[in-house]
């Protein structure tokens, strides 16, 4: 168990900047996901933490101790890569025991520890099997057990589930989360899959295409209160409306007046802003109803997939998506005039 701190981490490969001014504090025992689009620097950050790369500048602290220059093999971190990197010529037991053997751990202790670990990842009885005889999920478990063998202070995972089919991936996500909670080991998972990040994490670190950290929060906070337009757009789907602050708790979007429950500080009159509203928070009413927080338009498409209904609307060039349950479906058809209601408590105002 350990607390990790990154201070002003900057990493450059030649002319490419992979991570820009990263400041992070990852609390003891938490499951943290690095989430972001391809190339945003997630893997680089994980490799810097692991000691497989050196930062161009900045510091890495583990429990207040500066480990920036500590070589990877002295950091006592367990790591699982996307490729798993299992030794194909060794048995399951030998794979799991590998790092203990390298550390000259006594044979009897090794055997006991391997048995415990295989039990932990539900592979008891597979000790003598060859890697080639295992399924994808079982190989995953071997890689996890191998990384945990040294009782790491940090458990680092780089997209380890991405090669698995969707169903197995979901069950492995829950298994991994349950295992992490049981062991209480501080864990960092790199993923570009937001559903995976939202399912597993205590804390999500959202990185953007500018290779900066945009938000660090719980999954729910990230979803409900995105820090900026990038996060609002990247996490789930959101309706983003361009407008301007018109004083008090009001935003103007063209001729439409939107009244908000919450407003960020330091807005000045006329300042351009973006209003983010989640599709499931929007109501659609048949016909035209006047009033604040209402847009008028036509229904351009309805997608009914059984478990949910999405209604697409064109409101004078502003495209809106509303999502509801089959029971909550409003009485509108494609081509109908309709009113879109954006509730004051569901609008999140972001500086543009
Ligand atoms: P992905 O989800 O595609 O794996 P990522 O968010 O993990 O992406 P990184 O692999 O960290 O992104 O890469 C960040 C940037 O740094 C990219 O532009 C990448 O091309 C560059 N980069 C990473 N490693 C190196 C390297 N060893 N040499 C040169 N450039 C690199």
CSV table of C-alpha atoms and ligand atoms in Angstrom, one decimal:
chain,number,residue,atom,x,y,z
A,1,UNK,CA,0.0,0.0,0.0
A,2,UNK,CA,1.4,3.4,-0.9
A,3,UNK,CA,0.6,6.9,-1.8
A,4,UNK,CA,2.0,8.2,-5.1
A,5,UNK,CA,2.6,11.8,-6.0
A,6,UNK,CA,3.6,13.2,-9.4
A,7,UNK,CA,5.0,16.7,-9.4
A,8,UNK,CA,5.2,18.8,-12.6
A,9,UNK,CA,6.0,15.7,-14.7
A,10,UNK,CA,6.9,16.5,-18.3
A,11,UNK,CA,8.0,13.9,-20.8
A,12,UNK,CA,9.3,14.6,-24.3
A,13,UNK,CA,10.5,12.1,-26.9
A,14,UNK,CA,12.4,14.1,-29.4
A,15,UNK,CA,10.0,16.8,-30.6
A,16,UNK,CA,6.9,14.8,-29.3
A,17,UNK,CA,5.5,15.8,-26.0
A,18,UNK,CA,3.9,12.7,-24.4
A,19,UNK,CA,3.0,14.2,-21.0
A,20,UNK,CA,2.7,17.8,-20.0
A,21,UNK,CA,2.9,19.3,-16.5
A,22,UNK,CA,1.2,16.4,-14.7
A,23,UNK,CA,0.5,16.9,-11.1
A,24,UNK,CA,-1.3,14.0,-9.4
A,25,UNK,CA,-1.8,12.6,-5.9
A,26,UNK,CA,-3.0,9.1,-5.9
A,27,UNK,CA,-4.2,8.0,-2.4
A,28,UNK,CA,-3.3,4.8,-0.7
A,29,UNK,CA,-5.3,1.7,-1.6
A,30,UNK,CA,-7.3,3.3,-4.4
A,31,UNK,CA,-8.1,1.9,-7.8
A,32,UNK,CA,-7.1,4.7,-10.3
A,33,UNK,CA,-7.7,4.7,-14.1
A,34,UNK,CA,-5.8,6.7,-16.6
A,35,UNK,CA,-8.4,7.4,-19.3
A,36,UNK,CA,-8.1,9.3,-22.5
A,37,UNK,CA,-7.9,9.0,-26.3
A,38,UNK,CA,-5.1,7.3,-28.2
A,39,UNK,CA,-1.8,9.2,-27.9
A,40,UNK,CA,-2.7,11.3,-24.9
A,41,UNK,CA,0.1,9.9,-22.8
A,42,UNK,CA,-1.5,7.3,-20.6
A,43,UNK,CA,1.1,4.6,-21.2
A,44,UNK,CA,4.0,7.0,-21.0
A,45,UNK,CA,2.7,8.2,-17.6
A,46,UNK,CA,2.4,4.6,-16.4
A,47,UNK,CA,5.9,3.7,-17.7
A,48,UNK,CA,7.3,6.8,-15.9
A,49,UNK,CA,5.7,5.6,-12.7
A,50,UNK,CA,7.1,2.1,-13.3
A,51,UNK,CA,10.6,3.5,-13.9
A,52,UNK,CA,10.7,2.2,-17.5
A,53,UNK,CA,11.1,5.8,-18.7
A,54,UNK,CA,12.7,8.8,-17.1
A,55,UNK,CA,10.8,12.1,-17.0
A,56,UNK,CA,12.3,15.1,-18.9
A,57,UNK,CA,11.5,17.0,-15.8
A,58,UNK,CA,9.5,16.7,-12.6
A,59,UNK,CA,9.4,14.4,-9.6
A,60,UNK,CA,7.8,11.1,-8.6
A,61,UNK,CA,7.3,10.5,-4.9
A,62,UNK,CA,6.2,7.3,-3.2
A,63,UNK,CA,5.1,7.9,0.4
A,64,UNK,CA,7.0,11.2,0.3
A,65,UNK,CA,10.2,9.5,-0.8
A,66,UNK,CA,11.7,10.8,-4.1
A,67,UNK,CA,11.9,7.7,-6.4
A,68,UNK,CA,12.4,9.6,-9.7
A,69,UNK,CA,15.9,8.1,-10.2
A,70,UNK,CA,15.1,4.7,-8.7
A,71,UNK,CA,15.5,2.0,-11.3
A,72,UNK,CA,12.4,-0.1,-12.2
A,73,UNK,CA,13.6,-3.3,-10.5
A,74,UNK,CA,14.1,-1.5,-7.2
A,75,UNK,CA,10.6,0.0,-7.1
A,76,UNK,CA,8.8,-3.1,-6.0
A,77,UNK,CA,5.9,-2.5,-8.4
A,78,UNK,CA,3.9,-5.2,-10.1
A,79,UNK,CA,3.0,-4.7,-13.8
A,80,UNK,CA,0.7,-6.3,-16.3
A,81,UNK,CA,1.1,-5.4,-19.9
A,82,UNK,CA,-1.5,-5.6,-22.8
A,83,UNK,CA,0.7,-8.4,-24.3
A,84,UNK,CA,0.8,-10.1,-20.9
A,85,UNK,CA,4.4,-11.2,-21.7
A,86,UNK,CA,4.1,-14.6,-20.1
A,87,UNK,CA,6.9,-17.0,-20.5
A,88,UNK,CA,5.5,-19.7,-22.9
A,89,UNK,CA,8.1,-22.3,-22.2
A,90,UNK,CA,7.3,-22.2,-18.4
A,91,UNK,CA,4.4,-23.7,-16.6
A,92,UNK,CA,1.7,-21.6,-14.8
A,93,UNK,CA,3.4,-22.1,-11.5
A,94,UNK,CA,6.9,-21.3,-12.8
A,95,UNK,CA,5.5,-18.1,-14.4
A,96,UNK,CA,4.0,-17.0,-11.1
A,97,UNK,CA,7.1,-17.9,-9.2
A,98,UNK,CA,9.5,-16.2,-11.6
A,99,UNK,CA,10.0,-12.9,-9.8
A,100,UNK,CA,10.3,-14.7,-6.4
A,101,UNK,CA,13.0,-16.9,-7.9
A,102,UNK,CA,14.9,-13.9,-9.3
A,103,UNK,CA,14.8,-12.5,-5.8
A,104,UNK,CA,16.2,-15.7,-4.4
A,105,UNK,CA,13.1,-16.5,-2.3
A,106,UNK,CA,13.4,-19.9,-0.6
A,107,UNK,CA,11.9,-22.7,-2.6
A,108,UNK,CA,9.4,-23.8,0.0
A,109,UNK,CA,8.2,-20.2,0.6
A,110,UNK,CA,7.9,-19.8,-3.2
A,111,UNK,CA,5.8,-22.9,-3.5
A,112,UNK,CA,3.4,-21.8,-0.7
A,113,UNK,CA,3.1,-18.3,-2.1
A,114,UNK,CA,2.4,-19.6,-5.7
A,115,UNK,CA,-0.3,-21.9,-4.4
A,116,UNK,CA,-1.9,-18.9,-2.5
A,117,UNK,CA,-1.8,-16.7,-5.5
A,118,UNK,CA,-3.3,-19.3,-7.8
A,119,UNK,CA,-6.0,-19.8,-5.3
A,120,UNK,CA,-6.5,-16.0,-5.2
A,121,UNK,CA,-7.0,-15.8,-9.0
A,122,UNK,CA,-9.1,-19.0,-9.1
A,123,UNK,CA,-6.5,-21.2,-10.9
A,124,UNK,CA,-5.7,-23.7,-8.2
A,125,UNK,CA,-5.1,-27.0,-9.9
A,126,UNK,CA,-3.5,-25.4,-12.9
A,127,UNK,CA,0.0,-25.1,-11.5
A,128,UNK,CA,1.6,-27.5,-13.9
A,129,UNK,CA,-0.2,-26.5,-17.0
A,130,UNK,CA,1.5,-24.9,-19.9
A,131,UNK,CA,0.6,-21.4,-20.9
A,132,UNK,CA,-0.5,-22.7,-24.4
A,133,UNK,CA,-3.2,-24.8,-22.7
A,134,UNK,CA,-4.9,-21.9,-21.1
A,135,UNK,CA,-7.8,-19.7,-22.3
A,136,UNK,CA,-7.4,-15.9,-22.7
A,137,UNK,CA,-9.0,-15.2,-19.3
A,138,UNK,CA,-6.9,-17.8,-17.6
A,139,UNK,CA,-3.7,-16.3,-19.1
A,140,UNK,CA,-4.9,-13.0,-17.8
A,141,UNK,CA,-5.2,-14.4,-14.3
A,142,UNK,CA,-1.7,-15.9,-14.5
A,143,UNK,CA,-0.2,-12.5,-15.5
A,144,UNK,CA,-2.1,-10.9,-12.6
A,145,UNK,CA,-0.9,-13.5,-10.1
A,146,UNK,CA,2.7,-13.1,-11.4
A,147,UNK,CA,2.6,-9.4,-10.9
A,148,UNK,CA,1.2,-9.8,-7.4
A,149,UNK,CA,3.7,-12.4,-6.3
A,150,UNK,CA,6.2,-9.8,-5.0
A,151,UNK,CA,3.4,-8.1,-2.9
A,152,UNK,CA,3.9,-4.9,-4.9
A,153,UNK,CA,3.5,-1.4,-3.3
A,154,UNK,CA,1.9,-0.4,-6.6
A,155,UNK,CA,0.0,-2.6,-9.1
A,156,UNK,CA,0.2,-1.2,-12.6
A,157,UNK,CA,-1.9,-2.4,-15.5
A,158,UNK,CA,-1.6,-1.3,-19.1
A,159,UNK,CA,-4.8,-2.2,-21.0
A,160,UNK,CA,-4.5,-5.8,-19.8
A,161,UNK,CA,-8.1,-6.7,-20.8
A,162,UNK,CA,-8.3,-5.2,-24.3
A,163,UNK,CA,-7.6,-8.5,-26.1
A,164,UNK,CA,-10.5,-10.3,-24.4
A,165,UNK,CA,-14.0,-10.6,-25.9
A,166,UNK,CA,-16.6,-8.2,-24.5
A,167,UNK,CA,-18.3,-10.7,-22.1
A,168,UNK,CA,-15.1,-12.1,-20.6
A,169,UNK,CA,-13.7,-8.6,-20.4
A,170,UNK,CA,-16.7,-7.5,-18.3
A,171,UNK,CA,-16.4,-10.4,-15.9
A,172,UNK,CA,-12.6,-9.9,-15.6
A,173,UNK,CA,-13.2,-6.2,-14.8
A,174,UNK,CA,-15.3,-7.2,-11.8
A,175,UNK,CA,-13.0,-9.9,-10.8
A,176,UNK,CA,-10.0,-7.6,-10.9
A,177,UNK,CA,-11.8,-4.9,-8.9
A,178,UNK,CA,-12.9,-7.4,-6.3
A,179,UNK,CA,-9.3,-8.7,-6.0
A,180,UNK,CA,-7.9,-5.2,-5.7
A,181,UNK,CA,-10.4,-4.4,-2.9
A,182,UNK,CA,-9.5,-7.5,-1.1
A,183,UNK,CA,-5.8,-6.9,-1.2
A,184,UNK,CA,-6.1,-3.1,-0.8
A,185,UNK,CA,-3.1,-2.5,-3.2
A,186,UNK,CA,-2.9,0.9,-4.8
A,187,UNK,CA,-3.7,0.2,-8.5
A,188,UNK,CA,-3.4,2.1,-11.7
A,189,UNK,CA,-5.1,0.9,-14.8
A,190,UNK,CA,-4.5,2.5,-18.3
A,191,UNK,CA,-7.5,2.3,-20.5
A,192,UNK,CA,-9.2,4.1,-23.4
A,193,UNK,CA,-12.5,2.4,-22.5
A,194,UNK,CA,-14.6,4.8,-20.5
A,195,UNK,CA,-17.0,2.1,-19.4
A,196,UNK,CA,-14.1,0.1,-18.0
A,197,UNK,CA,-12.8,3.2,-16.1
A,198,UNK,CA,-16.3,4.0,-14.8
A,199,UNK,CA,-16.9,0.4,-13.6
A,200,UNK,CA,-13.6,-0.1,-11.8
A,201,UNK,CA,-12.2,3.1,-10.4
A,202,UNK,CA,-12.3,5.0,-7.2
A,203,UNK,CA,-10.6,7.8,-9.1
A,204,UNK,CA,-10.4,8.6,-12.8
A,205,UNK,CA,-7.6,10.7,-14.3
A,206,UNK,CA,-8.9,12.0,-17.6
A,207,UNK,CA,-6.1,13.0,-20.1
A,208,UNK,CA,-6.7,15.0,-23.2
A,209,UNK,CA,-5.2,15.2,-26.7
A,210,UNK,CA,-3.0,18.0,-25.5
A,211,UNK,CA,-1.3,15.4,-23.2
A,212,UNK,CA,-2.5,17.2,-20.1
A,213,UNK,CA,-4.6,16.0,-17.2
A,214,UNK,CA,-8.1,17.5,-17.6
A,215,UNK,CA,-9.8,16.2,-14.5
A,216,UNK,CA,-9.2,13.9,-11.5
A,217,UNK,CA,-12.4,12.8,-9.8
A,218,UNK,CA,-14.7,9.9,-8.9
A,219,UNK,CA,-16.4,8.4,-11.9
A,220,UNK,CA,-19.7,9.9,-10.9
A,221,UNK,CA,-18.3,13.4,-10.5
A,222,UNK,CA,-16.6,13.2,-13.8
A,223,UNK,CA,-19.9,12.2,-15.4
A,224,UNK,CA,-22.1,14.7,-13.6
A,225,UNK,CA,-19.6,17.6,-13.3
A,226,UNK,CA,-17.2,17.5,-16.2
A,227,UNK,CA,-14.4,20.0,-15.8
A,228,UNK,CA,-14.4,21.2,-19.4
A,229,UNK,CA,-15.8,20.6,-22.9
A,230,UNK,CA,-13.3,17.9,-23.7
A,231,UNK,CA,-14.3,15.8,-20.6
A,232,UNK,CA,-18.0,16.5,-21.2
A,233,UNK,CA,-17.7,15.2,-24.8
A,234,UNK,CA,-15.3,12.4,-24.1
A,235,UNK,CA,-17.2,10.8,-21.2
A,236,UNK,CA,-20.6,9.4,-22.3
A,237,UNK,CA,-22.5,11.5,-24.8
A,238,UNK,CA,-23.5,15.0,-24.1
A,239,UNK,CA,-25.4,17.9,-25.7
A,240,UNK,CA,-23.0,20.8,-26.0
A,241,UNK,CA,-24.6,24.2,-26.6
A,242,UNK,CA,-22.6,27.4,-27.4
A,243,UNK,CA,-23.9,30.5,-25.6
A,244,UNK,CA,-22.8,33.5,-23.6
A,245,UNK,CA,-23.2,34.5,-20.0
A,246,UNK,CA,-25.8,37.2,-19.6
A,247,UNK,CA,-25.5,37.9,-15.9
A,248,UNK,CA,-27.0,36.4,-12.7
A,249,UNK,CA,-27.8,32.7,-13.4
A,250,UNK,CA,-28.6,33.1,-17.1
A,251,UNK,CA,-27.1,31.9,-20.3
A,252,UNK,CA,-28.2,33.0,-23.8
A,253,UNK,CA,-28.1,30.5,-26.6
A,254,UNK,CA,-29.2,32.6,-29.6
A,255,UNK,CA,-32.6,33.9,-28.6
A,256,UNK,CA,-33.1,31.2,-25.9
A,257,UNK,CA,-32.8,32.0,-22.3
A,258,UNK,CA,-31.4,29.2,-20.1
A,259,UNK,CA,-31.6,29.6,-16.3
A,260,UNK,CA,-29.1,27.5,-14.4
A,261,UNK,CA,-29.0,26.3,-10.8
A,262,UNK,CA,-25.2,26.3,-10.7
A,263,UNK,CA,-22.8,28.7,-12.4
A,264,UNK,CA,-19.0,28.7,-12.3
A,265,UNK,CA,-17.3,31.6,-10.6
A,266,UNK,CA,-15.5,34.5,-12.4
A,267,UNK,CA,-17.9,34.7,-15.4
A,268,UNK,CA,-18.2,38.2,-16.8
A,269,UNK,CA,-21.2,39.4,-18.8
A,270,UNK,CA,-21.0,38.4,-22.5
A,271,UNK,CA,-18.3,35.7,-21.9
A,272,UNK,CA,-18.7,32.8,-24.3
A,273,UNK,CA,-19.6,29.5,-22.5
A,274,UNK,CA,-20.6,26.0,-23.4
A,275,UNK,CA,-23.6,24.4,-21.7
A,276,UNK,CA,-23.4,20.6,-21.4
A,277,UNK,CA,-26.6,18.6,-20.8
A,278,UNK,CA,-26.7,14.8,-20.7
A,279,UNK,CA,-29.3,13.1,-23.0
A,280,UNK,CA,-31.0,11.3,-20.1
A,281,UNK,CA,-31.7,14.6,-18.4
A,282,UNK,CA,-33.5,16.2,-21.3
A,283,UNK,CA,-37.3,16.0,-21.7
A,284,UNK,CA,-39.2,16.1,-25.0
A,285,UNK,CA,-42.7,17.4,-25.1
A,286,UNK,CA,-45.0,17.1,-28.2
A,287,UNK,CA,-45.8,20.4,-29.9
A,288,UNK,CA,-44.6,23.9,-29.1
A,289,UNK,CA,-44.5,25.0,-25.4
A,290,UNK,CA,-43.0,28.4,-24.6
A,291,UNK,CA,-40.9,29.3,-21.6
A,292,UNK,CA,-37.3,29.4,-20.3
A,293,UNK,CA,-35.0,26.5,-20.8
A,294,UNK,CA,-37.0,25.4,-23.8
A,295,UNK,CA,-35.9,24.9,-27.4
A,296,UNK,CA,-38.3,24.2,-30.3
A,297,UNK,CA,-37.6,22.0,-33.2
A,298,UNK,CA,-38.5,18.9,-35.2
A,299,UNK,CA,-37.9,15.3,-34.4
A,300,UNK,CA,-35.3,14.1,-37.0
A,301,UNK,CA,-34.9,10.5,-35.9
A,302,UNK,CA,-36.0,8.1,-33.2
A,303,UNK,CA,-33.9,5.1,-32.2
A,304,UNK,CA,-35.7,2.5,-30.1
A,305,UNK,CA,-33.4,-0.3,-29.1
A,306,UNK,CA,-35.9,-1.9,-26.7
A,307,UNK,CA,-34.1,-1.0,-23.4
A,308,UNK,CA,-33.9,2.7,-24.2
A,309,UNK,CA,-35.2,5.2,-26.7
A,310,UNK,CA,-33.1,8.0,-28.2
A,311,UNK,CA,-34.9,11.0,-29.8
A,312,UNK,CA,-32.8,13.2,-32.2
A,313,UNK,CA,-34.1,16.7,-32.7
A,314,UNK,CA,-33.1,19.6,-34.9
A,315,UNK,CA,-33.8,22.9,-33.1
A,316,UNK,CA,-33.0,25.6,-35.7
A,317,UNK,CA,-29.6,24.0,-36.4
A,318,UNK,CA,-28.9,23.0,-32.8
A,319,UNK,CA,-28.8,19.2,-32.7
A,320,UNK,CA,-30.1,17.6,-29.5
A,321,UNK,CA,-30.3,14.0,-28.4
A,322,UNK,CA,-32.7,13.0,-25.6
A,323,UNK,CA,-32.6,9.6,-24.1
A,324,UNK,CA,-35.5,8.0,-22.2
A,325,UNK,CA,-36.9,4.6,-21.2
A,326,UNK,CA,-39.6,2.9,-23.3
A,327,UNK,CA,-42.1,3.8,-20.6
A,328,UNK,CA,-41.1,7.4,-20.6
A,329,UNK,CA,-41.2,7.8,-24.4
A,330,UNK,CA,-43.0,11.0,-25.3
A,331,UNK,CA,-45.9,10.9,-27.9
A,332,UNK,CA,-43.8,12.2,-30.8
A,333,UNK,CA,-43.0,10.7,-34.2
A,334,UNK,CA,-40.3,11.5,-36.7
A,335,UNK,CA,-41.1,14.8,-38.4
A,336,UNK,CA,-43.2,16.2,-35.5
A,337,UNK,CA,-42.8,19.6,-33.9
A,338,UNK,CA,-41.5,19.2,-30.4
A,339,UNK,CA,-40.2,21.2,-27.4
A,340,UNK,CA,-37.0,20.3,-25.7
A,341,UNK,CA,-36.7,21.0,-22.0
A,342,UNK,CA,-33.3,21.5,-20.4
A,343,UNK,CA,-33.8,21.4,-16.6
A,344,UNK,CA,-31.9,24.1,-14.7
A,345,UNK,CA,-30.3,21.5,-12.4
A,346,UNK,CA,-29.0,19.4,-15.3
A,347,UNK,CA,-27.2,22.1,-17.2
A,348,UNK,CA,-23.5,22.3,-16.5
A,349,UNK,CA,-21.8,25.5,-17.6
A,350,UNK,CA,-18.3,25.3,-19.0
A,351,UNK,CA,-16.0,28.1,-20.0
A,352,UNK,CA,-15.5,27.9,-23.8
B,1,LIG,P1,-2.7,4.5,-26.7
B,1,LIG,O1,-4.0,4.5,-26.1
B,1,LIG,O2,-2.7,4.6,-28.2
B,1,LIG,O3,-1.7,3.5,-26.2
B,1,LIG,P2,-1.4,6.5,-25.0
B,1,LIG,O4,-2.4,7.5,-24.4
B,1,LIG,O5,-1.0,5.4,-24.1
B,1,LIG,O6,-2.0,6.0,-26.4
B,1,LIG,P3,1.4,7.1,-25.3
B,1,LIG,O7,1.7,5.7,-25.8
B,1,LIG,O8,1.8,7.4,-23.9
B,1,LIG,O9,-0.2,7.4,-25.5
B,1,LIG,O10,2.0,8.1,-26.3
B,1,LIG,C1,1.9,9.5,-26.1
B,1,LIG,C2,2.7,10.2,-27.2
B,1,LIG,O11,4.1,9.9,-27.1
B,1,LIG,C3,2.3,9.7,-28.6
B,1,LIG,O12,2.4,10.8,-29.5
B,1,LIG,C4,3.4,8.7,-28.9
B,1,LIG,O13,3.6,8.5,-30.3
B,1,LIG,C5,4.6,9.3,-28.2
B,1,LIG,N1,5.6,8.2,-27.8
B,1,LIG,C6,5.4,7.3,-26.8
B,1,LIG,N2,6.5,6.6,-26.6
B,1,LIG,C7,7.4,7.0,-27.5
B,1,LIG,C8,8.8,6.7,-27.8
B,1,LIG,N3,9.4,5.7,-27.1
B,1,LIG,N4,9.4,7.4,-28.7
B,1,LIG,C9,8.8,8.4,-29.4
B,1,LIG,N5,7.5,8.8,-29.2
B,1,LIG,C10,6.8,8.1,-28.2
